[in-house]
Amino acid sequence: MENIILVLGASGQIGTELTQKLRLVYGNNQVIASDIRVANEEIMTSGPFEIIDATNKEAILKVIQKYKVTQVYLLAAMLSATAEQHPQKAWNLNMNSLLAVLDLAKEKHIQQIYWPSSIAVFGPTTPKENTPQKTVMEPSTVYGISKVSGEFWCNYYHKKYGVDIRSLRYPGIISWKTKPGGGTTDYAVDIFFKAIKDKKYECFLSENTSLPMMYMDDAVNATIQLMMAKPEVIKIRNGYNLAAMSFSPKEIASEIKKYIPDFKISYNPDYRQKIADSWPASIDDSEARKDWNWQHNFDLETMTKVIIKEIQKL
Ligand code: AKB
């Protein structure tokens, strides 16, 4: 049976690029993009688009039935920094959307789900370096609480109802096509735009705050690779650790200086520093590498080179 894919949250940072790649892989008309707001021009015109509130199970079901959807990628979410400002809204969006999609799979309307977890499932009591797959998960953020709870729900629906749910604990995702919104790792995107435009950047994290990060291309490839893997190789149903690189604001700034020598960074940590301090500095993703052959392609050096080149062309 052919795959018909629905992407919920296709206007967001990851949703935009994931939808474009899925359309390349599966064909434009096999991938239905959706969001609560309109998407960019290319997403709107290259294939079907529907306005959907991802917490509205009936609205999702309508679209599933209209297009005979087999797989749902649920990318709609409120990220860590915004979630701290709007805890109830974040909980409602992040949880109700996941439970709606899990129920639709349990009721056999769809066959497979992708849902992103995050390094935010970890907290201050988690080992900070090379954080293992299975370890203490006591998040101190609203976003982290929603992600850890979501992971438990994914595991539960898989074990109890046989739902084919797959998930990755994304590190900070860095891209240049669509900007992120409301995350703690967003500085690592903004820094490129400000470096090229203003030759200076004021960072909201302190200079030595090291966090796990990944270039968008690697994140999109990992996601599609995980979804294409045979069910028997997927040993973890709550969320695979996933890693590519770790760096601090000071380290990315010095990499950028190789291309923009007069670039200056200054530091003015705000409430997001506390969030970053509660997260791991590096991640052990050996289970993903072992189970479904995950490999990253970009490190800080290669990613910086590509992003600077691409932003300069804009
Ligand atoms: C955030 O900063 O909130 C996200 C994440 C690490 O999940 N990028």
Coordinates of C-alpha atoms and ligand atoms in Angstrom, one line a residue:
M1 CA 0.0 0.0 0.0
E2 CA 1.4 3.4 -0.9
N3 CA 2.1 6.0 1.8
I4 CA 0.0 9.1 2.0
I5 CA 1.5 11.5 4.5
L6 CA -0.1 14.3 6.6
V7 CA 2.3 16.8 8.2
L8 CA 0.8 18.7 11.1
G9 CA 2.8 21.9 11.8
A10 CA 4.2 22.2 8.2
S11 CA 4.7 26.0 8.6
G12 CA 7.2 25.7 11.4
Q13 CA 11.0 25.5 11.3
I14 CA 11.3 21.7 11.0
G15 CA 7.8 21.2 9.3
T16 CA 8.7 23.4 6.3
E17 CA 11.9 21.5 5.4
L18 CA 10.5 18.1 6.3
T19 CA 7.5 18.6 4.1
Q20 CA 9.7 19.7 1.2
K21 CA 11.9 16.6 1.6
L22 CA 9.0 14.2 2.0
R23 CA 7.5 15.6 -1.2
L24 CA 10.8 14.9 -3.0
V25 CA 10.9 11.3 -1.7
Y26 CA 7.2 10.4 -1.9
G27 CA 5.8 12.8 -4.6
N28 CA 4.1 16.2 -4.2
N29 CA 0.6 14.9 -4.0
Q30 CA 1.3 12.1 -1.5
V31 CA 2.3 14.7 1.2
I32 CA -0.5 16.9 2.6
A33 CA 0.9 19.9 4.4
S34 CA -1.1 21.4 7.2
D35 CA -0.8 24.1 9.9
I36 CA -3.0 26.4 11.9
R37 CA -1.6 29.2 9.7
V38 CA -0.6 29.4 6.1
A39 CA 2.8 28.1 5.1
N40 CA 5.5 29.5 2.9
E41 CA 4.8 29.9 -0.9
E42 CA 6.6 26.7 -1.9
I43 CA 4.7 24.5 0.6
M44 CA 1.4 26.1 -0.4
T45 CA 1.9 25.6 -4.1
S46 CA 3.9 22.4 -4.5
G47 CA 1.2 20.1 -3.1
P48 CA -2.0 19.9 -1.0
F49 CA -2.4 22.2 2.0
E50 CA -5.1 22.2 4.7
I51 CA -5.6 24.5 7.7
I52 CA -5.8 22.2 10.7
D53 CA -5.7 22.9 14.5
A54 CA -3.5 19.9 15.6
T55 CA -5.4 19.6 18.8
N56 CA -8.7 19.0 17.0
K57 CA -9.1 15.3 16.5
E58 CA -12.2 15.6 14.3
A59 CA -10.5 18.1 12.0
I60 CA -7.5 15.8 11.6
L61 CA -9.7 12.8 10.9
K62 CA -11.6 14.7 8.2
V63 CA -8.3 15.3 6.3
I64 CA -7.1 11.8 6.9
Q65 CA -10.4 10.5 5.3
K66 CA -10.3 13.0 2.5
Y67 CA -6.9 12.0 1.3
K68 CA -6.7 8.4 2.7
V69 CA -3.7 9.3 4.8
T70 CA -1.6 6.4 6.2
Q71 CA 1.1 8.3 8.1
V72 CA 1.1 11.4 10.3
Y73 CA 4.1 13.5 11.2
L74 CA 3.1 15.7 14.1
L75 CA 5.4 18.7 14.2
A76 CA 3.1 21.2 15.9
A77 CA 4.4 22.2 19.3
M78 CA 5.2 25.1 21.6
L79 CA 9.0 25.2 22.3
S80 CA 10.8 25.6 25.6
A81 CA 11.2 29.4 26.0
T82 CA 7.6 30.2 24.9
A83 CA 6.2 27.4 27.0
E84 CA 7.7 28.9 30.2
Q85 CA 5.6 32.1 29.4
H86 CA 2.4 30.1 28.6
P87 CA 2.5 26.8 30.6
Q88 CA -1.2 25.9 30.2
K89 CA -1.3 26.7 26.5
A90 CA 1.9 24.7 26.0
W91 CA 0.6 21.7 27.8
N92 CA -2.7 21.8 25.9
L93 CA -1.0 22.1 22.5
N94 CA 1.8 19.6 23.1
M95 CA -0.3 17.0 24.8
N96 CA -3.7 17.2 23.1
S97 CA -2.2 17.0 19.6
L98 CA -0.2 13.9 20.5
L99 CA -3.1 12.2 22.2
A100 CA -5.4 13.0 19.3
V101 CA -3.0 11.4 16.8
L102 CA -2.3 8.4 19.0
D103 CA -6.0 7.8 19.3
L104 CA -6.5 8.0 15.5
A105 CA -3.8 5.3 15.2
K106 CA -5.4 3.2 17.9
E107 CA -8.7 3.5 16.0
K108 CA -6.9 2.3 12.9
H109 CA -7.4 5.5 10.8
I110 CA -3.7 5.7 10.3
Q111 CA -0.8 3.2 10.3
Q112 CA 2.2 5.1 11.5
I113 CA 3.1 8.2 13.5
Y114 CA 6.2 10.4 13.8
W115 CA 6.4 12.6 16.9
P116 CA 9.5 14.6 18.0
S117 CA 10.7 14.4 21.5
S118 CA 13.6 16.6 22.6
I119 CA 16.7 16.8 24.8
A120 CA 14.4 18.7 27.1
V121 CA 13.2 15.4 28.5
F122 CA 16.4 15.6 30.6
G123 CA 16.8 17.8 33.6
P124 CA 19.4 19.1 36.2
T125 CA 19.7 15.6 37.8
T126 CA 20.6 13.9 34.5
P127 CA 24.3 13.2 33.7
K128 CA 25.4 16.1 31.6
E129 CA 28.0 14.7 29.4
N130 CA 27.3 11.9 26.9
T131 CA 23.8 11.5 28.3
P132 CA 22.7 7.9 27.9
Q133 CA 19.5 6.7 26.3
K134 CA 18.1 5.4 29.6
T135 CA 18.8 7.7 32.5
V136 CA 17.2 10.1 35.0
M137 CA 14.5 12.2 33.3
E138 CA 13.4 14.9 35.7
P139 CA 12.8 18.0 33.5
S140 CA 12.5 21.4 35.1
T141 CA 10.7 23.1 32.2
V142 CA 7.1 23.0 31.1
Y143 CA 8.2 21.9 27.6
G144 CA 10.3 19.1 29.1
I145 CA 7.4 17.9 31.2
S146 CA 5.2 17.8 28.1
K147 CA 7.9 15.9 26.1
V148 CA 8.6 13.3 28.9
S149 CA 4.9 12.7 29.4
G150 CA 4.5 12.4 25.6
E151 CA 7.2 9.8 25.5
F152 CA 5.4 7.7 28.2
W153 CA 2.2 8.0 26.2
C154 CA 4.0 6.8 23.0
N155 CA 5.4 3.8 24.8
Y156 CA 2.0 3.0 26.4
Y157 CA 0.1 3.2 23.0
H158 CA 2.7 1.0 21.4
K159 CA 2.6 -1.6 24.1
K160 CA -1.1 -1.6 24.8
Y161 CA -2.6 -1.0 21.3
G162 CA 0.3 -1.9 19.0
V163 CA 0.5 1.7 17.6
D164 CA 3.5 2.1 15.3
I165 CA 4.9 5.4 16.8
R166 CA 8.4 6.5 16.2
S167 CA 10.2 9.4 17.9
L168 CA 13.6 11.2 18.2
R169 CA 14.9 13.3 20.9
Y170 CA 16.0 16.3 18.8
P171 CA 18.8 18.4 19.9
G172 CA 18.7 22.1 18.9
I173 CA 18.0 22.2 15.1
I174 CA 19.9 24.8 13.1
S175 CA 18.6 25.9 9.7
W176 CA 18.6 29.0 7.4
K177 CA 15.4 28.5 5.4
T178 CA 12.8 28.9 8.1
K179 CA 13.6 30.5 11.4
P180 CA 12.7 28.7 14.7
G181 CA 10.4 30.4 17.2
G182 CA 10.4 30.2 21.0
G183 CA 13.3 27.7 21.6
T184 CA 16.3 28.0 23.9
T185 CA 18.7 26.8 21.1
D186 CA 17.3 29.5 18.7
Y187 CA 20.4 31.7 19.3
A188 CA 22.4 29.3 17.1
V189 CA 20.2 30.3 14.1
D190 CA 19.9 34.0 14.9
I191 CA 23.7 34.4 15.3
F192 CA 24.2 33.6 11.6
F193 CA 21.7 36.2 10.4
K194 CA 23.0 38.9 12.7
A195 CA 26.6 38.1 11.9
I196 CA 26.0 38.6 8.2
K197 CA 23.7 41.6 8.5
D198 CA 25.2 43.6 11.5
K199 CA 28.5 41.9 12.2
K200 CA 27.5 41.7 15.9
Y201 CA 25.3 39.6 18.0
E202 CA 24.1 39.8 21.7
C203 CA 23.6 36.2 22.9
F204 CA 21.0 35.4 25.5
L205 CA 23.1 32.4 26.8
S206 CA 26.5 32.7 28.4
E207 CA 29.7 32.1 26.5
N208 CA 30.5 28.6 27.7
T209 CA 27.0 27.1 27.6
S210 CA 27.5 23.9 25.6
L211 CA 24.4 22.3 24.1
P212 CA 23.7 19.4 21.7
M213 CA 22.9 20.7 18.2
M214 CA 22.2 19.4 14.7
Y215 CA 22.0 20.8 11.1
M216 CA 18.5 20.6 9.6
D217 CA 19.5 18.3 6.8
D218 CA 20.7 15.7 9.3
A219 CA 17.5 16.1 11.4
V220 CA 15.2 15.7 8.3
N221 CA 17.2 12.7 7.1
A222 CA 17.2 11.0 10.5
T223 CA 13.4 11.5 10.7
I224 CA 12.7 10.0 7.3
Q225 CA 15.2 7.2 7.9
L226 CA 13.6 6.3 11.2
M227 CA 10.1 6.2 9.6
M228 CA 11.3 4.0 6.7
A229 CA 13.1 1.5 9.0
K230 CA 11.5 -1.9 9.4
P231 CA 9.4 -2.1 12.5
E232 CA 11.5 -5.0 13.9
V233 CA 14.6 -2.8 14.2
I234 CA 12.9 -0.1 16.2
K235 CA 13.6 -1.2 19.7
I236 CA 12.8 2.1 21.4
R237 CA 9.3 3.6 21.2
N238 CA 9.5 6.5 23.6
G239 CA 12.3 8.5 21.8
Y240 CA 15.8 7.8 20.4
N241 CA 18.7 9.9 21.6
L242 CA 20.1 11.7 18.5
A243 CA 23.3 13.6 18.2
A244 CA 25.6 15.3 15.7
M245 CA 27.6 18.0 17.5
S246 CA 27.8 20.1 20.7
F247 CA 29.1 23.6 21.0
S248 CA 28.9 26.8 23.1
P249 CA 28.1 30.3 21.9
K250 CA 31.8 31.1 22.1
E251 CA 32.7 28.2 19.9
I252 CA 30.1 28.9 17.2
A253 CA 31.2 32.6 17.2
S254 CA 34.8 31.7 16.6
E255 CA 33.8 29.4 13.7
I256 CA 31.7 32.3 12.2
K257 CA 34.7 34.6 12.6
K258 CA 36.6 32.5 10.1
Y259 CA 34.3 33.9 7.4
I260 CA 33.4 37.3 9.0
P261 CA 36.6 38.3 10.8
D262 CA 35.1 41.5 12.3
F263 CA 32.1 39.7 13.8
K264 CA 31.7 40.5 17.5
I265 CA 29.6 38.6 20.1
S266 CA 28.5 39.9 23.5
Y267 CA 26.6 38.0 26.2
N268 CA 23.5 39.0 28.1
P269 CA 22.0 35.8 29.6
D270 CA 18.3 36.0 30.4
Y271 CA 15.7 33.4 31.7
R272 CA 16.7 31.0 28.9
Q273 CA 20.1 30.5 30.6
K274 CA 18.3 28.5 33.3
I275 CA 16.6 26.3 30.7
A276 CA 19.9 25.7 28.9
D277 CA 21.7 24.9 32.2
S278 CA 19.2 22.2 32.9
W279 CA 19.9 20.3 29.6
P280 CA 22.7 17.9 28.7
A281 CA 25.9 19.3 27.1
S282 CA 26.3 16.2 24.9
I283 CA 24.3 13.1 24.0
D284 CA 25.1 9.4 23.6
D285 CA 23.1 8.3 20.5
S286 CA 24.7 4.9 20.1
E287 CA 21.3 3.1 20.2
A288 CA 20.1 5.0 17.1
R289 CA 23.4 4.2 15.4
K290 CA 23.1 0.5 16.2
D291 CA 19.4 -0.1 15.7
W292 CA 18.8 1.7 12.3
N293 CA 22.3 2.9 11.2
W294 CA 21.9 6.5 12.1
Q295 CA 24.9 8.6 10.9
H296 CA 25.2 12.4 10.9
N297 CA 26.9 14.3 8.0
F298 CA 27.4 17.8 9.4
D299 CA 29.7 19.0 12.2
L300 CA 30.1 22.6 13.3
E301 CA 32.7 23.4 10.6
T302 CA 30.8 22.0 7.6
M303 CA 27.5 23.3 8.8
T304 CA 28.8 26.9 9.3
K305 CA 30.4 26.9 5.8
V306 CA 27.1 25.9 4.2
I307 CA 24.8 28.2 6.2
I308 CA 27.0 31.3 5.7
K309 CA 27.1 30.6 1.9
E310 CA 23.3 30.1 1.8
I311 CA 22.4 33.2 3.8
Q312 CA 24.7 35.4 1.8
K313 CA 22.8 34.3 -1.4
L314 CA 19.4 35.4 0.1
Ligands
AKB1 C1 14.1 24.3 22.2 O1 15.1 25.0 22.3 O2 13.1 24.4 22.9 C2 14.1 23.2 21.1 C3 14.5 21.9 21.7 C4 15.9 21.6 22.1 O3 13.7 21.0 21.7 N1 15.0 23.6 20.1

